[in-house]
CSV table of C-alpha atoms in Angstrom, one decimal:
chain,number,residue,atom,x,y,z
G,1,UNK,CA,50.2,-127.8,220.4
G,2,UNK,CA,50.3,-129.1,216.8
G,3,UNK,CA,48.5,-127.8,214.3
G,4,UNK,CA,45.8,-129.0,212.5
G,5,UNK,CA,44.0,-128.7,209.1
G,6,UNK,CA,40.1,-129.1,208.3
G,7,UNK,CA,38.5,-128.3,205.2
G,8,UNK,CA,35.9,-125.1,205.7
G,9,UNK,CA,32.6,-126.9,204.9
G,10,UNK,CA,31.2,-130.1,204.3
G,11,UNK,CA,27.4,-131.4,203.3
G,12,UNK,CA,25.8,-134.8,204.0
G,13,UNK,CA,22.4,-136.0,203.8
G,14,UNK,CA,20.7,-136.4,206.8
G,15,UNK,CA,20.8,-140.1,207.5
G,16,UNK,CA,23.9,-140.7,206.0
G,17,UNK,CA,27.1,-140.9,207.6
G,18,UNK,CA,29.1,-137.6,208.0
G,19,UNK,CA,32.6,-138.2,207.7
G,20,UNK,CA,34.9,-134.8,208.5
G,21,UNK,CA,38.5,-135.2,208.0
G,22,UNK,CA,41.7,-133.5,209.9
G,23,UNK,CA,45.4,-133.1,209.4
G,24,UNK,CA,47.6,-132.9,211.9
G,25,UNK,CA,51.1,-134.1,210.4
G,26,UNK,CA,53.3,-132.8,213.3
G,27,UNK,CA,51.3,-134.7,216.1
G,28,UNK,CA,53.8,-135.4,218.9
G,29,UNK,CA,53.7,-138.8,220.7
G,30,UNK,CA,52.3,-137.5,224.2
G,31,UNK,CA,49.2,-135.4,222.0
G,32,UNK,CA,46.0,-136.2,222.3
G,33,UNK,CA,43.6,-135.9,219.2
G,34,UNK,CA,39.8,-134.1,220.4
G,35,UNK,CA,37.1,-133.0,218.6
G,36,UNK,CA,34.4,-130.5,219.9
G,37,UNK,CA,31.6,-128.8,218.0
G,38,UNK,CA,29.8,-125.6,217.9
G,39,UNK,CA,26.1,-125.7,217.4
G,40,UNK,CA,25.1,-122.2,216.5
G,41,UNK,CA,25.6,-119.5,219.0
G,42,UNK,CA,25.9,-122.2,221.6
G,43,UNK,CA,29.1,-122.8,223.6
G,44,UNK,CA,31.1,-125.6,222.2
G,45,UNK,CA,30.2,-129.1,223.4
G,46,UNK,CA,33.0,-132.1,224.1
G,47,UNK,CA,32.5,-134.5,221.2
G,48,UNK,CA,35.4,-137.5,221.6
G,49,UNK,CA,39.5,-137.5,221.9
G,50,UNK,CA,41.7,-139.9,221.3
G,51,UNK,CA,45.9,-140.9,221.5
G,52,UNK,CA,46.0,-143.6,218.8
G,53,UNK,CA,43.5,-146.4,219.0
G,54,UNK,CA,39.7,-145.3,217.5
G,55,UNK,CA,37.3,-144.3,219.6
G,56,UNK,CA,33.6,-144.9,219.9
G,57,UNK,CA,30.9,-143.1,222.3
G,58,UNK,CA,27.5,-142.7,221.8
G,59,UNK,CA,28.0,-139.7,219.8
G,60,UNK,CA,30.9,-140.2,217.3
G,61,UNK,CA,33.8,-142.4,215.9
G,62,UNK,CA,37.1,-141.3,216.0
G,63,UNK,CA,39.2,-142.5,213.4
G,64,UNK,CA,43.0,-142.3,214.2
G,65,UNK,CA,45.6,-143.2,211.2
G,66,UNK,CA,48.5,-145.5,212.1
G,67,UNK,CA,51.1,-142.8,211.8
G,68,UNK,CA,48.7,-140.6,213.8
G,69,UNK,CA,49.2,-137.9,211.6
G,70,UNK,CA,45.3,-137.5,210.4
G,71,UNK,CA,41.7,-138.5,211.8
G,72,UNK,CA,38.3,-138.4,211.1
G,73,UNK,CA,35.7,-137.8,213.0
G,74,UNK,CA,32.7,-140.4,211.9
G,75,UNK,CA,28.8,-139.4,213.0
G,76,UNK,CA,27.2,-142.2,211.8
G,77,UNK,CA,23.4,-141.5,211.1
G,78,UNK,CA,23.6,-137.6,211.2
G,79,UNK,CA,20.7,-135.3,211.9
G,80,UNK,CA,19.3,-131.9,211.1
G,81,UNK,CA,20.6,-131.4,214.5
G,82,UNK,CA,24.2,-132.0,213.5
G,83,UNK,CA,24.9,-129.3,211.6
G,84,UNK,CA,27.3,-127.3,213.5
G,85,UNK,CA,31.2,-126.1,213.3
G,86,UNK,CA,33.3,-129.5,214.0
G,87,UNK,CA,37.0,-128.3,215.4
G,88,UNK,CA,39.8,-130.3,215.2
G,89,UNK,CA,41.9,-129.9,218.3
G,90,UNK,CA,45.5,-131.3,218.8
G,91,UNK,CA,46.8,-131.3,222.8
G,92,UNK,CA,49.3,-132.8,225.0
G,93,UNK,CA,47.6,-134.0,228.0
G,94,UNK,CA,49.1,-131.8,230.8
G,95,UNK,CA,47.2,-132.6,233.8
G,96,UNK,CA,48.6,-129.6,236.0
G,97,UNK,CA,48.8,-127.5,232.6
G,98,UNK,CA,46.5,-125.1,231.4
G,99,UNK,CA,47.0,-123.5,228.2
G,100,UNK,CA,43.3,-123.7,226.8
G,101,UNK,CA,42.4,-125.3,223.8
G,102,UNK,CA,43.7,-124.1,220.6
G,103,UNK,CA,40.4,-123.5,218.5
G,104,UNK,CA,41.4,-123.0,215.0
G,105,UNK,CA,38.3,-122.2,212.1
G,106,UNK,CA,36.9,-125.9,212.4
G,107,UNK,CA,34.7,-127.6,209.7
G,108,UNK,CA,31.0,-125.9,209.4
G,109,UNK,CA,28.9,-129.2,208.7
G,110,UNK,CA,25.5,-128.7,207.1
G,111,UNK,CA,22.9,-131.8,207.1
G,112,UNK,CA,20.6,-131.4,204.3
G,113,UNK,CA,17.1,-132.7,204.3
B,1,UNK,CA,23.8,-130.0,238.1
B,2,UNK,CA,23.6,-126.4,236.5
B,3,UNK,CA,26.9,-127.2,234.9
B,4,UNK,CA,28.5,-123.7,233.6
B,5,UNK,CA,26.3,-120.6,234.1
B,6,UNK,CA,27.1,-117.1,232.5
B,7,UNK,CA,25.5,-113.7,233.3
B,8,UNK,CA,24.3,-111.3,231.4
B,9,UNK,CA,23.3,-113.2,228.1
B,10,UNK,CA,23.5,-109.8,226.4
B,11,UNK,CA,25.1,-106.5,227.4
B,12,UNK,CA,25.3,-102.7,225.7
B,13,UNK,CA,28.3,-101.2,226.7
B,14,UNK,CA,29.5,-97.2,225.8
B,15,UNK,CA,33.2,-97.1,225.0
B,16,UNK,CA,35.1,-96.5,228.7
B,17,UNK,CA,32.7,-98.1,230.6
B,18,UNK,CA,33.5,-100.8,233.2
B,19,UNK,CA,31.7,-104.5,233.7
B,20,UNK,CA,31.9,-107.7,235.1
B,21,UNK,CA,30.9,-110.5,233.3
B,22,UNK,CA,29.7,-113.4,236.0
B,23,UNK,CA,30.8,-117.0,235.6
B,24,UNK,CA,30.2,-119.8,237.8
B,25,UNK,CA,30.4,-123.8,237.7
B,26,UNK,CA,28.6,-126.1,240.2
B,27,UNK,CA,31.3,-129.3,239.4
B,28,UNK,CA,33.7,-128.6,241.4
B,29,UNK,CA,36.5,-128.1,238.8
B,30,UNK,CA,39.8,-126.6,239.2
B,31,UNK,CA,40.3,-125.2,236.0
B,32,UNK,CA,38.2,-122.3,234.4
B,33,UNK,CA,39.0,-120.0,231.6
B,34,UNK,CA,37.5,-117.1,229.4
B,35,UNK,CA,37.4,-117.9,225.9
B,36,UNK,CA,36.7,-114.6,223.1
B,37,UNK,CA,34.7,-115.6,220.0
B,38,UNK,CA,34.5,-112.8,216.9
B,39,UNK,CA,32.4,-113.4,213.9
B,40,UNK,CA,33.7,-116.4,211.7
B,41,UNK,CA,36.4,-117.2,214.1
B,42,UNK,CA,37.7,-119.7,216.6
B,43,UNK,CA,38.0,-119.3,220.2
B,44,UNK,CA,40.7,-117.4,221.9
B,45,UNK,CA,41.8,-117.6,225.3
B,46,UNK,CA,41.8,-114.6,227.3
B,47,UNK,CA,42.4,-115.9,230.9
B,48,UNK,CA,42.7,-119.1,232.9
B,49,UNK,CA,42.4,-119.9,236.2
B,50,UNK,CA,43.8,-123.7,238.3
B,51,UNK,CA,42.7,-123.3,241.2
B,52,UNK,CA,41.4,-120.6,243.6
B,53,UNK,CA,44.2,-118.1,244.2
B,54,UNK,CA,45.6,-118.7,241.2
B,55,UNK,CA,45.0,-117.0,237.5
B,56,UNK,CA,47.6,-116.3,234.5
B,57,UNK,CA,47.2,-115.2,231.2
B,58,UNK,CA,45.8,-116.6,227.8
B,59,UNK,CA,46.8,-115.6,224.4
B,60,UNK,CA,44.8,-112.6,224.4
B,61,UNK,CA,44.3,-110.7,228.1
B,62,UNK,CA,45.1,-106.5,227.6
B,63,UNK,CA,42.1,-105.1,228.8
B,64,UNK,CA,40.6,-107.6,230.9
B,65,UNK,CA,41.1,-108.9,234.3
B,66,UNK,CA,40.2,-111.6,236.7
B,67,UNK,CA,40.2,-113.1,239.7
B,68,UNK,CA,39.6,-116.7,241.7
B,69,UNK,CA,38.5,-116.2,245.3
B,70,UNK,CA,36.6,-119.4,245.0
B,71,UNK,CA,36.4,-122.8,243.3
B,72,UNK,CA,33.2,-121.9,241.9
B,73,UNK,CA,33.1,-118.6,240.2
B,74,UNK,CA,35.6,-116.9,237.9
B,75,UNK,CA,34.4,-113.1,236.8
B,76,UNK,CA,35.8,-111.2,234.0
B,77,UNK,CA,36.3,-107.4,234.1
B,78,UNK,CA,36.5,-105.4,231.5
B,79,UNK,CA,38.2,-102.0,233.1
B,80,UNK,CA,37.3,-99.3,230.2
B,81,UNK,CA,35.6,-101.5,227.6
B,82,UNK,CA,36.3,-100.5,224.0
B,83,UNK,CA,34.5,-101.5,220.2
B,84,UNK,CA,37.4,-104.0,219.7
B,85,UNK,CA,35.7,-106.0,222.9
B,86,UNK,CA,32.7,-106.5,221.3
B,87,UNK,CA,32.6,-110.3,220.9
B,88,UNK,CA,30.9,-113.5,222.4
B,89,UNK,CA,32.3,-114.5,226.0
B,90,UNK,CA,32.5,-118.0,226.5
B,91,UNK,CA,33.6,-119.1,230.2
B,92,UNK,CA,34.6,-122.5,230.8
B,93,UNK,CA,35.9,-125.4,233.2
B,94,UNK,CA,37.3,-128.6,233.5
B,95,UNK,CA,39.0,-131.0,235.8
B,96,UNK,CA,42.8,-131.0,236.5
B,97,UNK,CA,43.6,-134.6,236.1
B,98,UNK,CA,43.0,-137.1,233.5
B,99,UNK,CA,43.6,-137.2,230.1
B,100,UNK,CA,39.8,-136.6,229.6
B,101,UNK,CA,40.4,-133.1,230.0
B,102,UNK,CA,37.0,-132.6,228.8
B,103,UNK,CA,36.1,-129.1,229.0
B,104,UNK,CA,32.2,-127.8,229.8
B,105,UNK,CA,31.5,-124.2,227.9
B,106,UNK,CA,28.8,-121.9,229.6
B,107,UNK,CA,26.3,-120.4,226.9
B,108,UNK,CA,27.7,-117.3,226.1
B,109,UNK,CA,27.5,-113.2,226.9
B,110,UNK,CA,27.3,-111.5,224.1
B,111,UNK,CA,28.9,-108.4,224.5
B,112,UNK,CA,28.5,-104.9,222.1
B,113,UNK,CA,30.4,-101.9,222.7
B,114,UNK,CA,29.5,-99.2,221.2
């Protein structure tokens, strides 16, 4: 799986969009982009994925450059409730695969009041 | 649907003694795995499992094993547990197919060896 780069922290006002950004310059074509986050001491939770087009659910906006070699993850009105560890995961879809997800450090968000 | 349930939420163990950690999934989903968690770290995958019957090895396995009689559960030995295990155990499962491949994580055992 490629690998990916997030930056360690972030802060947005709650309210405001959150914005987290992630490299992953050596993407291959069949890899899938996902993002999960870690409230804390939870388990992590499914967010979105994507392959190339942006995505929207009712949780998030994924963000996929042309050359598919970065993303960001958009939360749109965040919440108190938000602030978590975001990770960044790069995977080739490999339906009778298994390898696990590759969990790197990940963003930790922080919503301020 | 209970989704991913783990047992215990919290054990004590002495260095050299033995446990199973309990996992179990009500979705019908081949594929489960243990995840390890240490403070200020990412998850690492210990074991995985596809199907009953069937199990292999994640990045880090020495000192655990597991098994998969059964679609639904997926326990996690530690055979003579040691202060290095002491960590957060995250079990979880997804389906096969799909590029979804969205994976549900259990809440957690939090494990201390002492």
């Amino acid at each position: 799986d490629a690998k990916t780069t997030q930056p360690p922290s972030m802060d947005c006002a709650e309210g405001r969009a959150a914005n987290l950004p992630c490299n992953h310059s050596t993407i291959s074509g069949n890899e899938y982009v996902y993002w999960y986050r870690q409230i804390h001491s939870q388990g992590p939770q499914y967010i979105i994925h994507g392959l190339k087009n942006n995505e929207t659910n009712e949780m998030a906006s994924l963000i996929i450059t042309e050359d598919r070699k970065s993303s960001t993850l958009i939360l749109p009105h965040a919440t108190l409730r938000d602030t978590a560890v975001y990770y960044c995961i790069v995977r080739a879809y490999s339906g009778g695969g298994a390898d696990g997800l590759t969990f790197g450090k990940g963003t930790h968000l922080i919503i301020q009041p | 649907n209970a989704g991913v349930t783990q047992t215990p939420k919290f054990q004590v163990l002495k260095t050299g003694q033995s446990m199973t950690l309990q996992c179990a999934q009500d979705m019908n989903h081949e594929y489960m795995s243990w995840y390890r968690q240490d403070p200020g770290m990412g998850l690492r995958l210990i074991h995985y499992s596809v199907g009953a019957g069937i199990t292999d090895q994640g990045e880090v396995p020495n000192g655990y094993n597991v098994s998969r009689s059964t679609t639904e559960d997926f326990p996690l030995r530690l055979l003579s547990a040691a202060p290095s295990q002491t960590s957060v155990y995250f079990c979880a499962s997804s389906r096969l197919a799909g590029s979804r491949n969205e994976q549900f994580f259990g809440p957690g055992t939090r494990l201390t060896v002492l």
